[in-house]
Short mmCIF file of C-alpha atoms in Angstrom, two decimals:
data_model
loop_
_atom_site.label_atom_id
_atom_site.label_comp_id
_atom_site.label_asym_id
_atom_site.label_seq_id
_atom_site.Cartn_x
_atom_site.Cartn_y
_atom_site.Cartn_z
CA MET A 1 -7.59 -15.57 15.02
CA ARG A 2 -11.34 -16.10 15.40
CA ALA A 3 -13.18 -18.47 13.05
CA ALA A 4 -16.70 -19.88 12.76
CA VAL A 5 -16.77 -23.68 12.67
CA VAL A 6 -18.95 -26.67 13.47
CA THR A 7 -17.79 -29.75 15.33
CA GLU A 8 -21.24 -31.25 15.81
CA PHE A 9 -24.13 -31.02 13.39
CA GLY A 10 -27.34 -29.20 14.18
CA GLY A 11 -29.18 -25.91 13.85
CA PRO A 12 -27.76 -22.41 14.16
CA GLU A 13 -26.72 -23.18 17.74
CA ALA A 14 -24.14 -25.67 16.37
CA VAL A 15 -21.97 -22.81 15.05
CA ARG A 16 -19.00 -22.07 17.31
CA ILE A 17 -16.46 -19.27 17.32
CA VAL A 18 -13.03 -20.73 18.03
CA ASP A 19 -9.45 -19.51 18.24
CA ALA A 20 -7.32 -20.88 15.42
CA PRO A 21 -3.76 -20.28 14.18
CA VAL A 22 -3.42 -17.71 11.44
CA PRO A 23 -2.92 -19.76 8.23
CA GLU A 24 0.25 -19.36 6.19
CA PRO A 25 0.16 -19.22 2.37
CA ALA A 26 2.06 -21.89 0.45
CA ALA A 27 3.39 -21.51 -3.09
CA ARG A 28 0.84 -19.94 -5.44
CA GLN A 29 -1.39 -18.97 -2.55
CA VAL A 30 -2.35 -15.70 -0.88
CA ARG A 31 -3.56 -14.87 2.59
CA ILE A 32 -6.46 -12.44 2.80
CA LYS A 33 -7.33 -10.37 5.85
CA VAL A 34 -11.09 -10.84 5.80
CA GLU A 35 -13.21 -7.71 5.80
CA ALA A 36 -16.49 -9.35 4.79
CA ALA A 37 -17.66 -12.91 4.13
CA THR A 38 -21.09 -13.95 2.89
CA LEU A 39 -23.31 -16.56 4.53
CA ASN A 40 -24.81 -18.91 1.93
CA PRO A 41 -27.22 -21.86 2.02
CA VAL A 42 -24.27 -24.23 1.49
CA ASP A 43 -23.00 -23.13 4.92
CA ALA A 44 -26.29 -24.21 6.47
CA GLY A 45 -25.90 -27.52 4.66
CA VAL A 46 -22.42 -28.03 6.11
CA ARG A 47 -23.67 -27.04 9.58
CA SER A 48 -26.56 -29.52 9.48
CA GLY A 49 -24.45 -32.43 8.22
CA GLY A 50 -25.71 -32.46 4.66
CA PHE A 51 -22.22 -33.04 3.29
CA GLY A 52 -20.87 -35.39 5.95
CA GLY A 53 -17.68 -34.93 7.91
CA ALA A 54 -18.93 -36.05 11.31
CA GLY A 55 -16.32 -36.01 14.05
CA THR A 56 -14.15 -33.34 12.45
CA GLN A 57 -13.96 -29.56 12.59
CA LEU A 58 -15.57 -28.03 9.53
CA GLY A 59 -14.93 -24.42 8.62
CA LEU A 60 -17.75 -22.29 7.26
CA GLY A 61 -17.73 -19.74 4.46
CA TRP A 62 -16.89 -19.71 0.75
CA ASP A 63 -17.01 -16.02 -0.19
CA VAL A 64 -14.46 -13.45 0.93
CA ALA A 65 -13.63 -9.81 0.32
CA GLY A 66 -10.65 -8.18 1.97
CA THR A 67 -6.99 -7.25 1.63
CA VAL A 68 -4.05 -9.46 0.65
CA ASP A 69 -1.65 -9.42 3.60
CA ALA A 70 0.78 -12.23 2.74
CA VAL A 71 1.72 -14.19 -0.37
CA GLY A 72 3.47 -17.45 -1.14
CA VAL A 73 6.09 -18.04 -3.81
CA ALA A 74 4.89 -17.42 -7.38
CA SER A 75 1.78 -15.54 -6.37
CA ALA A 76 0.35 -13.03 -8.83
CA TRP A 77 -0.79 -10.73 -6.02
CA GLN A 78 0.88 -8.25 -3.68
CA PRO A 79 0.14 -7.36 -0.05
CA GLY A 80 -2.24 -4.43 0.19
CA GLU A 81 -4.38 -5.30 -2.84
CA ARG A 82 -8.15 -5.33 -2.26
CA VAL A 83 -9.60 -8.59 -3.54
CA VAL A 84 -12.51 -10.97 -3.68
CA ALA A 85 -12.18 -14.75 -3.88
CA LEU A 86 -13.97 -18.06 -3.70
CA GLN A 87 -12.63 -20.67 -1.29
CA TYR A 88 -14.17 -23.89 -2.55
CA GLY A 89 -14.91 -26.85 -0.32
CA VAL A 90 -17.46 -28.37 2.06
CA ALA A 91 -14.87 -30.32 4.07
CA LYS A 92 -12.25 -27.79 5.14
CA ALA A 93 -11.04 -27.11 8.66
CA LEU A 94 -11.28 -23.34 8.21
CA GLY A 95 -13.39 -21.31 5.80
CA THR A 96 -13.82 -17.64 5.01
CA HIS A 97 -15.89 -16.99 8.14
CA ALA A 98 -12.70 -16.08 9.93
CA GLU A 99 -10.30 -13.18 10.37
CA TYR A 100 -7.84 -14.56 7.80
CA VAL A 101 -8.12 -17.08 4.99
CA VAL A 102 -5.66 -18.64 2.53
CA VAL A 103 -6.76 -19.23 -1.07
CA ASP A 104 -5.09 -20.19 -4.33
CA THR A 105 -3.74 -17.24 -6.26
CA ASP A 106 -5.83 -18.09 -9.34
CA ALA A 107 -9.06 -17.93 -7.30
CA VAL A 108 -8.63 -14.21 -6.67
CA ALA A 109 -9.85 -11.07 -8.46
CA LYS A 110 -9.79 -7.37 -7.68
CA VAL A 111 -12.71 -5.94 -5.71
CA PRO A 112 -15.18 -4.13 -8.00
CA ALA A 113 -14.32 -0.44 -7.80
CA SER A 114 -17.92 0.73 -7.65
CA VAL A 115 -19.08 -1.06 -4.48
CA ASP A 116 -18.08 -1.36 -0.85
CA VAL A 117 -16.36 -4.44 0.50
CA VAL A 118 -19.54 -5.83 2.11
CA HIS A 119 -21.39 -5.85 -1.21
CA ALA A 120 -18.30 -7.19 -2.99
CA ALA A 121 -18.33 -10.24 -0.70
CA THR A 122 -21.67 -11.34 -2.17
CA LEU A 123 -20.22 -11.79 -5.66
CA PRO A 124 -17.95 -14.87 -5.88
CA LEU A 125 -19.99 -17.99 -5.07
CA ASN A 126 -23.36 -16.95 -6.40
CA ALA A 127 -22.23 -15.12 -9.54
CA LEU A 128 -19.76 -17.87 -10.49
CA THR A 129 -22.47 -20.48 -9.96
CA ALA A 130 -24.88 -18.58 -12.19
CA ALA A 131 -22.28 -17.97 -14.89
CA GLN A 132 -21.04 -21.56 -14.92
CA ALA A 133 -24.61 -22.90 -14.97
CA LEU A 134 -25.35 -20.72 -17.99
CA ASP A 135 -22.21 -22.12 -19.63
CA LEU A 136 -23.76 -25.59 -19.34
CA LEU A 137 -26.92 -24.40 -21.09
CA ASP A 138 -24.96 -22.82 -23.98
CA LEU A 139 -27.77 -20.50 -25.05
CA ARG A 140 -27.71 -18.17 -28.05
CA PRO A 141 -29.19 -14.67 -28.21
CA GLY A 142 -32.94 -14.83 -28.77
CA GLN A 143 -33.41 -18.23 -27.17
CA SER A 144 -35.72 -18.58 -24.16
CA LEU A 145 -34.71 -19.35 -20.60
CA LEU A 146 -36.75 -20.00 -17.46
CA VAL A 147 -34.90 -19.17 -14.23
CA THR A 148 -36.52 -20.64 -11.11
CA GLY A 149 -35.79 -18.88 -7.83
CA ALA A 150 -35.22 -15.74 -9.89
CA ALA A 151 -35.36 -13.43 -6.85
CA GLY A 152 -32.61 -15.30 -5.03
CA ALA A 153 -28.89 -14.70 -5.22
CA VAL A 154 -27.97 -17.29 -7.88
CA GLY A 155 -31.23 -16.82 -9.76
CA GLY A 156 -30.92 -13.05 -9.77
CA PHE A 157 -27.41 -13.17 -11.20
CA ALA A 158 -28.56 -15.71 -13.79
CA VAL A 159 -31.38 -13.41 -14.91
CA GLN A 160 -29.00 -10.48 -15.29
CA LEU A 161 -26.25 -12.42 -17.06
CA ALA A 162 -28.64 -14.13 -19.47
CA ALA A 163 -30.53 -10.94 -20.29
CA HIS A 164 -27.22 -9.14 -20.87
CA ALA A 165 -26.32 -11.89 -23.36
CA GLY A 166 -29.53 -11.33 -25.33
CA VAL A 167 -31.45 -14.32 -24.01
CA GLU A 168 -35.22 -13.96 -23.46
CA VAL A 169 -35.56 -14.58 -19.71
CA THR A 170 -38.67 -15.57 -17.78
CA GLY A 171 -38.30 -15.42 -14.02
CA LEU A 172 -40.14 -17.75 -11.65
CA ALA A 173 -40.54 -16.46 -8.10
CA ARG A 174 -43.14 -15.46 -5.54
CA GLU A 175 -45.79 -12.97 -6.61
CA ASP A 176 -44.42 -10.15 -4.48
CA ASP A 177 -41.00 -10.50 -6.15
CA GLU A 178 -42.24 -9.59 -9.63
CA GLU A 179 -41.02 -5.99 -9.56
CA LEU A 180 -37.56 -7.09 -8.41
CA VAL A 181 -37.24 -9.88 -10.98
CA ARG A 182 -38.31 -7.64 -13.84
CA SER A 183 -35.87 -4.97 -12.68
CA LEU A 184 -33.09 -7.56 -13.04
CA GLY A 185 -33.91 -7.97 -16.72
CA ALA A 186 -36.58 -10.66 -16.96
CA SER A 187 -38.93 -9.95 -19.88
CA ALA A 188 -41.64 -12.19 -18.38
CA PHE A 189 -42.59 -13.36 -14.91
CA VAL A 190 -44.46 -16.41 -13.59
CA THR A 191 -45.31 -17.72 -10.15
CA ASP A 192 -46.47 -21.29 -10.74
CA GLY A 193 -44.12 -22.68 -13.33
CA THR A 194 -46.86 -24.25 -15.43
CA GLU A 195 -45.72 -22.58 -18.65
CA GLY A 196 -43.52 -24.76 -20.81
CA GLY A 197 -41.64 -24.86 -24.05
CA PHE A 198 -38.50 -23.03 -22.92
CA ASP A 199 -35.26 -23.68 -24.73
CA ALA A 200 -33.60 -24.07 -21.33
CA VAL A 201 -34.27 -24.01 -17.60
CA LEU A 202 -31.84 -22.87 -14.92
CA ASP A 203 -33.23 -24.36 -11.73
CA ALA A 204 -31.89 -22.12 -8.95
CA ALA A 205 -34.86 -23.00 -6.73
CA VAL A 206 -34.04 -26.73 -6.93
CA LEU A 207 -37.51 -27.74 -8.14
CA GLY A 208 -36.11 -30.74 -9.98
CA GLU A 209 -38.57 -32.60 -12.20
CA ARG A 210 -41.14 -29.79 -11.96
CA ALA A 211 -38.63 -27.40 -13.49
CA LEU A 212 -37.40 -29.94 -16.03
CA ALA A 213 -40.97 -30.30 -17.28
CA ARG A 214 -40.88 -26.67 -18.44
CA ALA A 215 -38.08 -27.31 -20.94
CA ARG A 216 -39.05 -28.03 -24.53
CA ASP A 217 -38.36 -31.40 -26.11
CA GLY A 218 -34.64 -31.54 -26.82
CA GLY A 219 -33.99 -28.48 -24.65
CA ALA A 220 -31.61 -28.13 -21.73
CA TYR A 221 -31.77 -28.09 -17.93
CA ALA A 222 -29.09 -26.96 -15.46
CA GLY A 223 -29.33 -27.58 -11.72
CA VAL A 224 -27.27 -25.95 -9.01
CA ILE A 225 -26.58 -28.96 -6.77
CA PRO A 226 -24.05 -31.47 -8.15
CA GLN A 227 -25.37 -35.00 -8.70
CA ALA A 228 -28.90 -33.88 -7.72
CA GLU A 229 -30.28 -33.16 -11.18
CA PRO A 230 -33.38 -35.10 -12.30
CA PRO A 231 -33.10 -37.78 -14.98
CA SER A 232 -33.46 -36.69 -18.59
CA VAL A 233 -36.83 -36.97 -20.31
CA ARG A 234 -37.99 -36.05 -23.83
CA GLY A 235 -34.42 -35.65 -25.00
CA VAL A 236 -33.73 -32.75 -22.62
CA ARG A 237 -30.02 -32.35 -21.95
CA VAL A 238 -29.56 -32.43 -18.17
CA ALA A 239 -26.58 -31.25 -16.11
CA ALA A 240 -25.77 -29.66 -12.77
CA VAL A 241 -23.08 -27.11 -12.06
CA GLU A 242 -20.32 -27.78 -9.57
CA VAL A 243 -18.97 -24.33 -9.02
CA ALA A 244 -15.24 -23.91 -9.54
CA ALA A 245 -12.97 -21.17 -8.25
CA ASP A 246 -11.92 -19.10 -11.26
CA GLY A 247 -10.20 -15.79 -10.68
CA ALA A 248 -10.23 -14.79 -14.35
CA ARG A 249 -13.97 -15.36 -14.62
CA LEU A 250 -14.50 -13.62 -11.29
CA ALA A 251 -12.65 -10.60 -12.65
CA GLU A 252 -15.03 -10.53 -15.63
CA LEU A 253 -17.99 -10.61 -13.25
CA ALA A 254 -16.47 -7.81 -11.17
CA ARG A 255 -16.22 -5.71 -14.33
CA LEU A 256 -19.90 -6.36 -15.00
CA VAL A 257 -20.64 -5.02 -11.52
CA ASP A 258 -18.74 -1.85 -12.37
CA ASP A 259 -20.57 -1.64 -15.70
CA GLY A 260 -23.95 -1.80 -13.93
CA VAL A 261 -24.87 -5.18 -15.39
CA LEU A 262 -24.80 -7.09 -12.09
CA THR A 263 -26.50 -5.92 -8.90
CA LEU A 264 -25.04 -6.90 -5.51
CA ARG A 265 -27.66 -7.23 -2.78
CA VAL A 266 -26.98 -7.24 0.96
CA ALA A 267 -29.81 -8.04 3.35
CA GLU A 268 -27.86 -7.21 6.51
CA THR A 269 -24.43 -7.39 8.10
CA VAL A 270 -23.70 -9.35 11.27
CA PRO A 271 -20.52 -9.41 13.38
CA LEU A 272 -18.55 -12.65 13.07
CA GLU A 273 -19.00 -13.37 16.77
CA ASP A 274 -22.78 -13.40 16.19
CA ALA A 275 -22.58 -16.05 13.46
CA GLN A 276 -25.30 -18.09 15.18
CA LYS A 277 -27.71 -15.17 14.76
CA ALA A 278 -26.79 -14.95 11.07
CA HIS A 279 -27.55 -18.65 10.60
CA ALA A 280 -30.86 -18.22 12.41
CA ARG A 281 -31.77 -15.33 10.10
CA LEU A 282 -30.97 -17.44 7.04
CA ALA A 283 -33.06 -20.31 8.43
CA GLU A 284 -36.09 -18.03 8.70
CA GLY A 285 -36.22 -17.84 4.90
CA GLY A 286 -37.39 -15.01 2.69
CA VAL A 287 -34.03 -13.24 2.73
CA ARG A 288 -33.60 -11.04 -0.32
CA GLY A 289 -29.92 -10.35 -0.67
CA ARG A 290 -27.24 -12.00 1.42
CA VAL A 291 -26.37 -11.88 5.09
CA VAL A 292 -22.73 -10.86 5.37
CA LEU A 293 -20.44 -11.57 8.32
CA VAL A 294 -17.92 -8.90 9.32
CA PRO A 295 -14.95 -9.86 11.57
#
C-alpha cells in the first residue's frame, strides 16, 4: 500500500510516499480501508522534527474515515461498516495518511450519517481535543468562556460545544472571521484579547500567558499542547489537554454532527500522492477548514 511518511525532517518537501505492507489487525483491533484522512498541524510538527524521532520512519496522520475491512479477535466491529477513528501517536511508523490503517477497536465510531466521508474525516482529532479540553475547564451553564483561535478547527468545535452546553462564549479571532465565529455560536467576538474576567479560557491559538491573563482570578485555563501550558497566576487553574482516542465520546460527537450542533469544514481535498502539496498549503496559513487527503 501507499503511505505518507518522513524519514528526514524538513518542510513540505520532506514528505515521501512509500510502499508499505498492509497492516494486520491484532486482538481488539480493526483495519480500516482509508477513504479520507485529515491533515492537521500536528502532522507538520512531526514532519519538521518538533516531536523527535530522528533516524526513524514516522508515519503521518491521526484522523481517518473509511470502511472496516478486517478485524482481530474480540473486535466490536464488522467488515463493511463505515467508521471514523483517531489513531493517536507522534512516533508511529505508519499513520492514517495511507491506504489502510489499523486502530484499536475502542477508538472507532460510526461515520455521521448526515455528511460525506471527506467531511467525516475532519471530526476525530479536533472535536475530541475540543471536548476533552472543555472537560478540563468543567464549566457550568451561564459561565463565561474565551476561546482563542475560535475560527480554527479546534476553536470552532469548542465554540459550538460550549455554546450548546449553555456557556456564554466569546470568540477571539481575526476581524474578518467575526461572521463565521458568531455563526458557530459565540455571543461575543474580540480581535485583540484585551478583555478579561472570563471564568475560563480555552487557548486553541496557543497564546499562552496572553490568554491566561484574560481569565479571572481563580478561573481556569486549558491549553491544547501537552506540557506547554503557562504557569498559574492569580489562582487560575491551569491544564493542557492530551487528546485521547475514545470511540464512545467520538460517537457522541458524531451524533452532534447529525443533530446540526457541530459543523464539519473542509478547505480542500488533495490526492494522497500529492501530500507535499497539502503540507505546503497548510504552511501558507489562513486555512479555514481542513485539508483532507484522499488515497
